[in-house]
Short mmCIF file of C-alpha atoms and ligand atoms in Angstrom, two decimals:
data_model
loop_
_atom_site.label_atom_id
_atom_site.label_comp_id
_atom_site.label_asym_id
_atom_site.label_seq_id
_atom_site.Cartn_x
_atom_site.Cartn_y
_atom_site.Cartn_z
CA MET A 1 -15.92 -18.40 15.56
CA PHE A 2 -15.87 -16.15 12.51
CA ASP A 3 -18.16 -16.17 9.36
CA ILE A 4 -15.22 -15.93 6.97
CA ALA A 5 -11.37 -16.77 7.38
CA ILE A 6 -9.30 -15.46 4.44
CA ILE A 7 -5.92 -17.06 4.15
CA GLY A 8 -3.35 -14.53 2.66
CA GLY A 9 -2.67 -10.80 3.40
CA GLY A 10 -1.71 -9.91 -0.07
CA VAL A 11 -3.70 -7.44 -2.37
CA ILE A 12 -6.35 -10.10 -3.16
CA GLY A 13 -7.07 -11.12 0.47
CA GLY A 14 -6.65 -7.71 1.60
CA MET A 15 -9.08 -6.24 -0.85
CA LEU A 16 -11.50 -9.12 -0.28
CA ALA A 17 -11.29 -8.26 3.51
CA ARG A 18 -11.97 -4.68 2.59
CA GLN A 19 -14.99 -5.40 0.31
CA LEU A 20 -16.52 -7.83 2.99
CA SER A 21 -16.19 -5.40 5.74
CA ARG A 22 -19.18 -3.47 4.31
CA TYR A 23 -21.40 -6.38 5.37
CA GLN A 24 -22.57 -7.66 8.74
CA LEU A 25 -20.08 -10.37 8.84
CA SER A 26 -17.15 -11.19 11.24
CA VAL A 27 -14.20 -11.55 9.12
CA CYS A 28 -10.54 -12.74 9.96
CA LEU A 29 -7.48 -12.27 7.73
CA LEU A 30 -4.67 -14.85 8.23
CA GLU A 31 -1.16 -13.85 7.17
CA LYS A 32 1.92 -16.09 7.81
CA GLU A 33 4.42 -13.37 7.64
CA SER A 34 5.04 -10.64 10.24
CA ASP A 35 3.29 -8.08 7.96
CA VAL A 36 0.80 -7.94 4.94
CA ALA A 37 1.81 -7.30 1.56
CA MET A 38 4.88 -9.51 1.79
CA GLY A 39 4.28 -11.91 -1.39
CA ALA A 40 4.01 -10.96 -4.97
CA THR A 41 2.24 -7.84 -3.97
CA LYS A 42 5.36 -6.41 -2.48
CA ALA A 43 7.25 -7.09 -5.71
CA ASN A 44 5.70 -6.29 -9.00
CA SER A 45 5.48 -3.66 -11.51
CA GLY A 46 2.57 -1.68 -10.07
CA ILE A 47 0.80 -1.13 -13.37
CA VAL A 48 -2.68 -0.76 -13.84
CA HIS A 49 -3.06 -2.52 -17.03
CA GLY A 50 -5.53 -1.20 -19.49
CA GLY A 51 -7.06 -4.55 -20.34
CA TYR A 52 -6.00 -5.13 -23.88
CA ASP A 53 -3.65 -8.14 -23.22
CA PRO A 54 -5.92 -11.17 -21.74
CA GLU A 55 -7.46 -13.42 -24.23
CA PRO A 56 -11.10 -12.50 -24.71
CA GLY A 57 -13.67 -14.69 -22.89
CA THR A 58 -11.22 -15.54 -19.94
CA LEU A 59 -11.62 -14.52 -16.39
CA LYS A 60 -8.71 -12.28 -16.81
CA ALA A 61 -10.16 -10.22 -19.70
CA LYS A 62 -13.48 -9.65 -17.83
CA LEU A 63 -11.88 -8.81 -14.31
CA ASN A 64 -9.37 -6.74 -15.81
CA ALA A 65 -11.71 -4.76 -17.93
CA GLU A 66 -14.10 -4.18 -14.81
CA GLY A 67 -11.14 -3.77 -12.60
CA VAL A 68 -9.44 -0.70 -13.93
CA GLN A 69 -12.01 1.92 -12.90
CA LYS A 70 -13.15 -0.07 -9.82
CA LEU A 71 -9.47 0.30 -8.79
CA TYR A 72 -9.20 3.92 -9.19
CA ASP A 73 -12.59 4.45 -7.24
CA VAL A 74 -11.49 2.30 -4.33
CA ALA A 75 -7.91 3.92 -4.35
CA ASP A 76 -9.66 7.30 -4.03
CA GLU A 77 -11.77 6.23 -1.18
CA ILE A 78 -8.70 4.78 0.97
CA HIS A 79 -6.13 7.16 -0.20
CA ALA A 80 -4.00 4.81 -1.94
CA PRO A 81 -1.83 7.02 -4.40
CA TYR A 82 -2.09 6.11 -8.06
CA ARG A 83 -1.51 8.14 -11.37
CA LYS A 84 -3.22 7.62 -14.76
CA ASN A 85 -0.11 7.97 -16.81
CA GLY A 86 -1.02 5.89 -19.85
CA SER A 87 0.98 3.17 -21.36
CA PHE A 88 2.79 2.45 -24.71
CA VAL A 89 3.14 -1.14 -26.18
CA CYS A 90 6.14 -0.58 -28.71
CA ALA A 91 6.86 -2.47 -32.03
CA PHE A 92 10.54 -2.06 -33.19
CA GLY A 93 10.09 -2.10 -36.94
CA THR A 94 9.40 -5.69 -37.69
CA PRO A 95 6.16 -6.52 -39.61
CA GLU A 96 5.37 -9.24 -36.85
CA GLU A 97 5.63 -6.73 -34.10
CA GLU A 98 3.51 -4.01 -35.83
CA ALA A 99 0.88 -6.81 -36.46
CA THR A 100 1.16 -7.65 -32.71
CA VAL A 101 0.44 -3.94 -31.90
CA ARG A 102 -2.67 -3.93 -34.17
CA ALA A 103 -3.93 -7.33 -32.81
CA LEU A 104 -3.51 -5.96 -29.21
CA TYR A 105 -5.63 -2.89 -30.36
CA GLU A 106 -8.38 -5.14 -31.83
CA ARG A 107 -8.39 -7.32 -28.84
CA GLY A 108 -8.66 -4.44 -26.42
CA LEU A 109 -11.90 -3.49 -28.40
CA VAL A 110 -13.20 -6.91 -28.20
CA ASN A 111 -12.53 -6.89 -24.25
CA GLY A 112 -14.47 -3.44 -24.20
CA ILE A 113 -11.59 -1.23 -23.48
CA LYS A 114 -11.96 2.53 -24.09
CA GLY A 115 -9.22 4.99 -24.77
CA LEU A 116 -6.89 2.95 -27.15
CA GLU A 117 -5.15 4.30 -30.02
CA ILE A 118 -2.46 3.39 -32.44
CA LEU A 119 0.50 6.06 -32.75
CA THR A 120 3.46 6.05 -35.30
CA GLY A 121 6.78 6.06 -33.79
CA ASP A 122 7.01 9.86 -34.40
CA GLU A 123 3.70 10.50 -32.83
CA ALA A 124 4.83 8.55 -29.69
CA ARG A 125 8.26 10.26 -29.57
CA ALA A 126 6.25 13.79 -29.60
CA LEU A 127 4.77 12.62 -26.32
CA GLU A 128 7.58 10.72 -24.95
CA PRO A 129 10.95 12.20 -26.35
CA ALA A 130 13.27 9.54 -24.75
CA LEU A 131 11.61 6.81 -26.68
CA SER A 132 13.94 4.83 -28.95
CA ASP A 133 14.06 5.91 -32.53
CA LYS A 134 13.70 2.35 -33.48
CA VAL A 135 10.12 2.46 -32.18
CA SER A 136 7.88 2.28 -35.21
CA LEU A 137 4.32 1.72 -33.91
CA VAL A 138 2.78 2.10 -30.60
CA LEU A 139 -0.46 0.99 -28.83
CA HIS A 140 -1.39 4.01 -26.61
CA VAL A 141 -3.35 2.95 -23.70
CA THR A 142 -4.87 5.95 -22.04
CA ASN A 143 -6.72 4.41 -19.11
CA ALA A 144 -3.50 2.55 -17.87
CA GLY A 145 -1.84 3.84 -14.64
CA ILE A 146 0.64 3.28 -11.95
CA VAL A 147 -0.11 2.41 -8.28
CA CYS A 148 1.98 1.55 -5.29
CA PRO A 149 0.88 -2.30 -4.74
CA TYR A 150 1.81 -2.44 -1.01
CA GLU A 151 0.32 0.95 -0.17
CA LEU A 152 -2.92 -0.18 -2.02
CA THR A 153 -2.83 -3.32 0.17
CA LEU A 154 -1.92 -1.53 3.45
CA ALA A 155 -4.64 1.00 2.70
CA ALA A 156 -7.20 -1.74 2.06
CA ILE A 157 -6.39 -3.77 5.04
CA GLY A 158 -6.37 -0.57 7.24
CA ASN A 159 -9.74 0.23 6.19
CA ALA A 160 -11.02 -3.33 6.59
CA MET A 161 -9.66 -3.23 10.23
CA ASP A 162 -11.31 0.16 10.86
CA ASN A 163 -14.51 -1.52 9.72
CA GLY A 164 -14.07 -4.46 12.12
CA VAL A 165 -11.89 -7.05 10.25
CA ALA A 166 -9.47 -8.94 12.57
CA LEU A 167 -5.91 -9.28 11.29
CA LYS A 168 -3.63 -12.17 12.56
CA VAL A 169 0.08 -11.96 11.38
CA GLU A 170 2.59 -14.73 11.93
CA PHE A 171 -0.26 -17.23 11.34
CA ALA A 172 1.24 -19.78 8.93
CA VAL A 173 -1.74 -22.10 8.18
CA SER A 174 -0.57 -25.60 8.21
CA ALA A 175 -3.80 -27.55 8.40
CA ILE A 176 -7.62 -27.07 7.72
CA GLU A 177 -10.01 -29.43 9.57
CA ARG A 178 -13.72 -29.75 9.03
CA THR A 179 -15.93 -28.90 12.09
CA GLN A 180 -19.69 -29.22 12.67
CA LYS A 181 -20.16 -25.54 11.78
CA GLY A 182 -17.61 -25.11 9.18
CA PHE A 183 -13.68 -25.19 9.45
CA ALA A 184 -10.87 -25.02 11.97
CA VAL A 185 -7.89 -23.35 10.30
CA ILE A 186 -4.61 -24.38 12.33
CA ALA A 187 -1.22 -22.50 12.32
CA GLU A 188 2.12 -23.92 12.43
CA SER A 189 2.22 -22.37 16.05
CA GLY A 190 -0.86 -24.44 17.15
CA ALA A 191 -2.99 -21.31 17.10
CA ARG A 192 -6.50 -21.95 15.85
CA VAL A 193 -9.23 -19.86 14.12
CA GLU A 194 -12.73 -21.32 13.61
CA ALA A 195 -14.88 -20.02 10.56
CA ALA A 196 -17.99 -20.92 8.64
CA TYR A 197 -16.29 -20.16 5.23
CA VAL A 198 -12.64 -20.12 4.31
CA VAL A 199 -11.13 -18.36 1.18
CA ASN A 200 -7.81 -19.49 -0.04
CA CYS A 201 -5.89 -16.17 -1.32
CA ALA A 202 -2.35 -17.59 -0.56
CA GLY A 203 -0.81 -16.40 -3.78
CA ALA A 204 2.15 -18.61 -4.82
CA TYR A 205 1.25 -21.04 -1.91
CA ALA A 206 -2.45 -21.39 -2.97
CA ASP A 207 -2.05 -24.95 -4.21
CA ARG A 208 -0.49 -25.99 -0.86
CA ILE A 209 -3.62 -24.50 0.93
CA ALA A 210 -5.86 -26.34 -1.46
CA ALA A 211 -4.14 -29.58 -0.93
CA MET A 212 -4.91 -29.28 2.81
CA VAL A 213 -8.54 -30.01 2.01
CA GLY A 214 -7.71 -32.62 -0.66
CA ASP A 215 -7.97 -30.42 -3.77
CA ASP A 216 -5.33 -31.00 -6.32
CA PHE A 217 -7.01 -29.70 -9.63
CA PHE A 218 -4.54 -26.82 -10.06
CA THR A 219 -0.72 -26.50 -9.57
CA ILE A 220 1.05 -23.23 -9.10
CA ILE A 221 4.04 -22.57 -11.31
CA PRO A 222 6.23 -19.89 -9.54
CA ARG A 223 7.70 -17.57 -12.22
CA ALA A 224 10.28 -14.88 -10.94
CA GLY A 225 10.53 -11.51 -12.14
CA GLU A 226 13.74 -9.26 -11.41
CA TYR A 227 13.73 -5.49 -11.28
CA MET A 228 16.08 -2.55 -10.89
CA LEU A 229 14.76 0.59 -9.35
CA LEU A 230 16.40 3.93 -10.12
CA ASP A 231 16.86 6.94 -8.05
CA LYS A 232 14.34 9.86 -8.28
CA ASN A 233 16.82 11.91 -10.47
CA GLU A 234 15.90 9.36 -13.23
CA GLY A 235 12.24 9.31 -12.31
CA ALA A 236 11.27 11.81 -14.97
CA ARG A 237 13.04 9.90 -17.81
CA VAL A 238 9.57 8.89 -19.13
CA SER A 239 6.12 9.82 -18.14
CA HIS A 240 4.23 6.82 -19.67
CA THR A 241 4.83 3.32 -18.89
CA ILE A 242 6.89 1.77 -21.81
CA PHE A 243 6.29 -1.85 -22.76
CA GLN A 244 7.59 -3.73 -25.71
CA VAL A 245 5.21 -6.05 -27.60
CA PRO A 246 4.56 -9.23 -25.10
CA SER A 247 5.88 -12.56 -25.87
CA ALA A 248 4.94 -16.09 -24.75
CA GLU A 249 6.81 -15.31 -21.52
CA GLY A 250 4.77 -12.47 -20.48
CA LYS A 251 4.50 -8.59 -21.01
CA GLY A 252 8.14 -8.25 -21.29
CA VAL A 253 10.59 -5.70 -19.75
CA LEU A 254 9.05 -2.25 -18.94
CA VAL A 255 10.41 1.17 -18.27
CA SER A 256 8.07 3.23 -16.01
CA PRO A 257 7.83 6.03 -13.60
CA THR A 258 6.54 5.00 -10.06
CA VAL A 259 3.89 6.85 -8.08
CA ASP A 260 6.85 7.77 -5.70
CA GLY A 261 8.87 9.46 -8.43
CA ASN A 262 11.59 6.57 -9.06
CA LEU A 263 12.11 4.92 -12.39
CA LEU A 264 11.30 1.06 -12.55
CA THR A 265 12.87 -1.38 -15.00
CA GLY A 266 11.92 -5.02 -15.26
CA PRO A 267 10.84 -7.70 -14.91
CA THR A 268 12.34 -10.89 -16.38
CA ALA A 269 10.22 -14.05 -16.45
CA VAL A 270 11.87 -17.18 -15.12
CA LYS A 271 10.48 -20.42 -13.77
CA VAL A 272 11.79 -21.02 -10.15
CA GLY A 273 11.48 -24.01 -7.93
CA ALA A 274 10.24 -22.08 -4.88
CA PRO A 275 7.32 -19.69 -4.16
CA ASP A 276 9.36 -17.50 -1.87
CA HIS A 277 12.32 -17.04 -4.30
CA THR A 278 13.60 -13.44 -3.77
CA GLU A 279 17.11 -13.72 -5.47
CA THR A 280 18.21 -11.40 -8.16
CA THR A 281 20.89 -12.56 -10.35
CA PRO A 282 23.61 -10.85 -12.66
CA ALA A 283 22.23 -12.38 -15.66
CA GLY A 284 18.77 -11.34 -14.73
CA LEU A 285 19.81 -7.76 -14.23
CA GLU A 286 21.82 -7.57 -17.37
CA THR A 287 18.77 -8.77 -19.18
CA VAL A 288 16.71 -6.16 -17.57
CA ALA A 289 19.15 -3.32 -18.51
CA ARG A 290 19.65 -4.35 -22.18
CA LEU A 291 15.89 -4.70 -22.75
CA ALA A 292 15.08 -1.48 -20.93
CA ALA A 293 17.57 0.20 -23.08
CA LYS A 294 16.20 -0.97 -26.12
CA SER A 295 13.05 1.02 -25.45
CA VAL A 296 14.57 4.10 -23.62
CA PRO A 297 18.35 3.99 -24.64
CA SER A 298 19.09 7.13 -22.31
CA VAL A 299 18.28 5.33 -19.04
CA ASN A 300 21.28 5.88 -16.67
CA PHE A 301 21.80 2.55 -14.94
CA ARG A 302 24.50 4.07 -12.68
CA GLN A 303 21.52 5.58 -10.77
CA VAL A 304 20.08 2.08 -9.64
CA ILE A 305 19.43 2.18 -5.95
CA THR A 306 18.00 -1.26 -5.36
CA SER A 307 17.20 -4.50 -7.13
CA PHE A 308 14.45 -7.04 -6.19
CA SER A 309 12.62 -10.01 -7.53
CA GLY A 310 8.82 -11.25 -7.18
CA VAL A 311 7.20 -14.44 -7.85
CA ARG A 312 4.27 -14.72 -10.23
CA ALA A 313 1.66 -17.38 -9.18
CA SER A 314 1.10 -18.65 -12.73
CA GLU A 315 -0.98 -21.88 -13.56
CA LYS A 316 -0.92 -23.96 -17.03
CA ARG A 317 -4.44 -22.78 -17.97
CA GLY A 318 -3.06 -19.13 -17.92
CA ASP A 319 -6.19 -17.83 -16.37
CA PHE A 320 -7.17 -16.86 -12.91
CA ILE A 321 -8.85 -19.88 -10.65
CA ILE A 322 -11.79 -18.53 -8.80
CA GLU A 323 -14.04 -21.22 -7.95
CA PRO A 324 -15.28 -23.35 -4.84
CA ALA A 325 -13.11 -26.01 -3.63
CA ARG A 326 -14.02 -29.52 -5.07
CA SER A 327 -13.33 -31.79 -2.06
CA VAL A 328 -15.26 -29.71 0.60
CA GLN A 329 -18.13 -27.34 0.82
CA GLY A 330 -17.69 -23.80 2.21
CA MET A 331 -14.24 -23.07 0.76
CA LEU A 332 -13.44 -20.89 -2.07
CA HIS A 333 -10.00 -20.71 -4.03
CA VAL A 334 -8.96 -17.34 -5.42
CA ALA A 335 -5.72 -18.72 -6.97
CA ALA A 336 -3.42 -18.28 -9.90
CA ILE A 337 -3.61 -14.50 -9.56
CA ASP A 338 -0.83 -13.59 -11.77
CA SER A 339 -0.68 -10.47 -13.88
CA PRO A 340 -3.18 -8.47 -14.06
CA GLY A 341 -4.22 -9.46 -10.55
CA LEU A 342 -3.20 -6.16 -9.10
CA THR A 343 -5.31 -4.27 -11.57
CA SER A 344 -8.20 -6.60 -11.08
CA CYS A 345 -8.02 -6.75 -7.40
CA VAL A 346 -11.36 -4.92 -6.58
CA ALA A 347 -13.09 -6.71 -9.47
CA ILE A 348 -11.66 -10.21 -8.27
CA ALA A 349 -12.90 -9.32 -4.64
CA ASP A 350 -16.51 -8.45 -5.95
CA TYR A 351 -16.46 -11.72 -8.03
CA ALA A 352 -15.51 -13.72 -5.10
CA ILE A 353 -18.32 -12.31 -2.93
CA GLU A 354 -20.69 -13.12 -5.78
CA LEU A 355 -19.42 -16.84 -5.52
CA LEU A 356 -19.61 -16.91 -1.71
CA ARG A 357 -23.28 -15.61 -2.00
CA GLU A 358 -23.90 -18.53 -4.29
CA MET A 359 -22.40 -20.89 -1.76
CA GLY A 360 -25.02 -19.61 0.91
CA LEU A 361 -23.24 -16.53 2.44
CA ALA A 362 -25.81 -13.84 3.61
CA THR A 363 -24.50 -10.41 2.98
CA VAL A 364 -26.38 -7.70 4.66
CA GLU A 365 -24.97 -4.21 4.41
CA LYS A 366 -23.65 -2.57 7.62
CA ALA A 367 -25.18 0.99 8.32
CA ASP A 368 -21.96 2.25 9.84
CA PHE A 369 -19.44 1.01 7.01
CA ASN A 370 -17.01 3.78 6.51
CA PRO A 371 -15.49 3.42 2.97
CA VAL A 372 -13.00 6.21 3.64
CA ARG A 373 -9.52 5.80 5.21
CA GLU A 374 -7.67 8.95 6.32
CA ASN A 375 -4.83 10.07 4.25
CA PRO A 376 -1.67 8.84 6.00
CA HIS A 377 0.25 11.39 3.67
CA ALA A 378 -1.73 14.47 4.46
CA PHE A 379 1.36 16.06 5.94
CA ARG A 380 3.46 15.60 2.88
CA GLU A 381 0.84 17.07 0.72
CA MET A 382 0.75 20.44 2.87
CA SER A 383 2.25 23.85 1.65
CA ASP A 384 5.11 25.00 3.57
CA GLU A 385 2.85 27.34 5.68
CA GLU A 386 0.41 24.57 6.42
CA LYS A 387 3.34 22.41 7.46
CA ASP A 388 4.75 25.22 9.73
CA ALA A 389 1.32 25.61 11.65
CA TYR A 390 0.96 21.80 11.94
CA ILE A 391 4.41 21.44 13.40
CA LYS A 392 3.57 23.99 16.10
CA ALA A 393 0.72 22.03 17.47
CA HIS A 394 2.74 18.68 16.72
CA PRO A 395 6.28 19.04 17.17
CA ALA A 396 7.16 15.44 16.15
CA TYR A 397 6.31 16.30 12.56
CA GLY A 398 9.10 18.78 12.63
CA LYS A 399 11.90 16.19 13.35
CA ILE A 400 12.95 14.63 10.13
CA VAL A 401 14.13 11.00 10.47
CA CYS A 402 14.73 9.94 6.91
CA ARG A 403 16.39 12.64 5.10
CA CYS A 404 16.53 10.95 1.60
CA GLU A 405 12.78 10.85 1.67
CA THR A 406 11.91 13.69 4.28
CA VAL A 407 9.84 11.55 6.49
CA SER A 408 9.20 13.02 10.11
CA GLU A 409 9.03 11.37 13.47
CA GLY A 410 5.24 12.16 13.64
CA GLU A 411 4.69 10.33 10.33
CA ILE A 412 6.64 7.16 11.73
CA ARG A 413 4.86 7.11 15.11
CA ASP A 414 1.45 7.23 13.01
CA ALA A 415 2.32 4.28 10.96
CA ILE A 416 3.28 2.44 14.01
CA ARG A 417 -0.15 3.05 15.67
CA ARG A 418 -2.48 3.16 12.68
CA ASN A 419 -4.07 -0.02 11.35
CA PRO A 420 -2.49 -2.24 10.27
CA PRO A 421 0.23 -1.26 12.67
CA ALA A 422 3.91 -1.36 11.52
CA ARG A 423 5.76 -3.68 13.75
CA ASP A 424 9.40 -3.82 12.29
CA ILE A 425 11.88 -1.70 10.29
CA ASP A 426 10.61 -2.84 6.81
CA GLY A 427 6.89 -2.19 8.03
CA VAL A 428 7.77 1.34 8.83
CA LYS A 429 9.73 1.74 5.39
CA ARG A 430 6.68 0.43 3.41
CA ARG A 431 4.28 2.72 5.20
CA THR A 432 6.34 5.98 5.41
CA ARG A 433 9.14 5.28 2.65
CA SER A 434 11.59 6.01 5.51
CA GLY A 435 14.64 3.91 4.45
CA MET A 436 13.37 3.80 0.70
CA GLY A 437 15.72 6.57 -0.60
CA ARG A 438 19.24 6.87 -1.98
CA CYS A 439 20.91 5.57 1.15
CA GLN A 440 18.54 2.78 1.74
CA GLY A 441 18.07 3.21 5.62
CA GLY A 442 21.91 3.72 6.26
CA PHE A 443 21.12 6.95 8.31
CA CYS A 444 17.57 6.55 9.63
CA MET A 445 17.54 2.93 10.73
CA PRO A 446 18.68 3.42 14.30
CA TYR A 447 16.18 6.15 14.76
CA VAL A 448 13.40 4.18 13.31
CA MET A 449 14.38 1.42 15.62
CA ARG A 450 14.24 3.62 18.66
CA LEU A 451 10.58 4.89 17.82
CA ILE A 452 9.39 1.26 17.28
CA ALA A 453 10.92 0.25 20.57
CA GLU A 454 9.46 3.27 22.24
CA GLU A 455 5.87 2.83 20.81
CA ASN A 456 5.81 -0.77 21.73
CA GLY A 457 7.55 -0.53 25.07
CA VAL A 458 10.35 -3.04 24.25
CA ALA A 459 14.16 -2.90 24.08
CA MET A 460 15.81 -1.83 20.83
CA GLU A 461 17.46 -5.42 20.73
CA ARG A 462 13.93 -6.88 20.33
CA VAL A 463 13.10 -4.81 17.25
CA THR A 464 13.45 -6.87 13.98
CA LYS A 465 13.98 -5.90 10.37
CA LYS A 466 11.11 -8.08 9.02
CA GLY A 467 9.77 -10.28 11.86
CA ALA A 468 11.20 -13.73 12.96
CA ASP A 469 14.66 -13.52 14.04
CA SER A 470 15.84 -10.69 12.04
CA TYR A 471 17.43 -8.64 14.90
CA GLN A 472 19.63 -5.87 14.13
CA LEU A 473 21.33 -5.36 17.48
CA ILE A 474 22.74 -8.17 19.80
CA GLY A 475 23.26 -6.18 22.93
CA LYS A 476 25.13 -3.28 24.47
CA LEU A 477 28.90 -2.67 24.19
C1 FAD B 501 7.10 -9.89 -11.32
C2 FAD B 501 5.56 -9.35 -11.41
C3 FAD B 501 5.18 -8.42 -11.94
C4 FAD B 501 3.73 -8.12 -11.95
N1 FAD B 501 3.15 -6.96 -12.40
C5 FAD B 501 1.94 -6.64 -12.28
C6 FAD B 501 1.35 -5.43 -12.78
O1 FAD B 501 2.03 -4.42 -13.12
N2 FAD B 501 0.06 -5.25 -12.77
C7 FAD B 501 -0.72 -6.16 -12.41
O2 FAD B 501 -2.05 -5.93 -12.28
N3 FAD B 501 -0.26 -7.25 -11.67
C8 FAD B 501 1.07 -7.43 -11.54
N4 FAD B 501 1.59 -8.71 -11.22
C9 FAD B 501 0.59 -9.56 -10.35
C10 FAD B 501 0.22 -9.01 -9.07
O3 FAD B 501 1.47 -8.81 -8.30
C11 FAD B 501 -0.37 -10.26 -8.39
O4 FAD B 501 -1.61 -10.58 -9.14
C12 FAD B 501 -0.96 -9.98 -6.94
O5 FAD B 501 0.03 -9.34 -6.22
C13 FAD B 501 -1.37 -11.36 -6.29
O6 FAD B 501 -1.61 -11.03 -4.90
P1 FAD B 501 -2.04 -12.20 -4.01
O7 FAD B 501 -2.72 -11.56 -2.83
O8 FAD B 501 -2.84 -13.18 -4.71
O9 FAD B 501 -0.68 -13.03 -3.77
P2 FAD B 501 0.54 -12.44 -2.69
O10 FAD B 501 0.67 -10.93 -2.56
O11 FAD B 501 1.53 -13.36 -2.80
O12 FAD B 501 -0.30 -12.89 -1.30
C14 FAD B 501 -0.51 -14.10 -0.83
C15 FAD B 501 -0.25 -14.03 0.72
O13 FAD B 501 -0.44 -15.32 1.44
C16 FAD B 501 0.46 -15.40 2.46
N5 FAD B 501 0.40 -16.98 2.66
C17 FAD B 501 0.90 -17.83 1.88
N6 FAD B 501 1.06 -19.14 2.57
C18 FAD B 501 0.23 -18.82 3.63
C19 FAD B 501 -0.20 -19.77 4.73
N7 FAD B 501 0.12 -21.12 4.86
N8 FAD B 501 -0.54 -19.07 5.90
C20 FAD B 501 -1.06 -17.73 5.80
N9 FAD B 501 -0.51 -16.99 4.81
C21 FAD B 501 -0.05 -17.53 3.85
C22 FAD B 501 1.69 -15.06 1.98
O14 FAD B 501 2.60 -14.67 2.89
C23 FAD B 501 1.30 -13.79 1.04
O15 FAD B 501 1.30 -12.49 1.91
C24 FAD B 501 2.86 -9.07 -11.10
C25 FAD B 501 3.42 -10.05 -10.46
C26 FAD B 501 4.88 -10.26 -10.52
C27 FAD B 501 5.35 -11.37 -9.49
#
């Protein structure tokens, strides 16, 4: 019996688990996929939004404003890479767009955001030479940044597990029953977890989880966003994140560097039927290319190395829904966490804990809580001399597995052993970047498979790309 079961191992469930792990509580994180960070958290823009965009008075405005610094602070503790690169919101010469830039500036002040300034097009181009000469007015948001969303989530969950949180993957919740002491959370497989409190962090599936206890007061509207990611030789095309003025459809197509040094363009915003929609389309990608070129005409789309799509868990009210269940006591919904959910994740987790306290949860701090997670990329950051010395003591670090991203065998073995352990090829990829480069795993995949097989003591035929039956080998010739 756990004190709390969290449904959903995205950035919200993961950060909640991490923030709860500082208390004397038994916490279990339940995730339906073979790894964490597999929903919206895997496929988004990775922007730490400054907080000028949400309507004042909404939960989004409050938690975005509180969330930026909280995110940077936690990211420092758990060694999740981020960069405060600042963002631009651009108007392209029309009086309406320029009025929107000024209105966003005013809204940002109302939301309590510091570090906002308005720049003329020329002032902005002095900072960002590749910006289109059609850009006439810019909101410069100096506290905005970029973060790798899945690394942040892996780091939060790793730190939570190091502090005692239990993680159960391939636990697809299919029913929730009341028991005398709380809830029984039941998986499709028949597995069962009992807990006094349940928190619903199921992203685009949150309304389905709510329906399991009879709540139907919100409905998730899945909205997909398609992206194109460009090679690192385009990564320095811009240093700021470049937005266009937002529309009713969202924050529009951006051009941004990523923390790993690539260039990201996208997303579109299209309503889709399924919460697990991952398709990209020729029309969507053409829209991304056209709108990205409007802001930064020199982007070289011949350097695209992959495309992907993520689903926003939107809701008709347009705000986060963080409130107790209405049909049962002891359950909390943390739902409709679309953008700026990543930015707000620590503030959302802290707010959810406040609500759990109001619902009766006792939170007593642990004396031995360790907020720090060891830096998994310490080797990457060493000088050549330091690497040389380290390799002498740890030879596996001298064997390069992924040549595009220079990832060693030692780093991959660590990723398979460290919390939360990588169990499949994509799990290794998200933790180490092996397979993320120009060749997209063409060269390193067999080597990675051998390491996963060795570390887990299984045959290579049993190694999957992303859980379930995604086997890569069918037998020996
Ligand atoms: C295109 C796009 C761009 C975005 N850009 C930004 C941005 O730049 N900045 C920003 O701040 N925010 C951004 N966001 C929003 C941000 O990505 C989300 O707010 C955040 O990832 C939501 O995290 P989550 O944990 O709520 O959801 P998810 O990451 O979707 O996690 C939910 C988890 O629940 C699991 N689950 C579902 N059903 C079950 C079940 N029955 N049993 C067990 N587990 C289950 C899923 O597998 C999933 O892992 C963007 C979102 C999208 C889609």
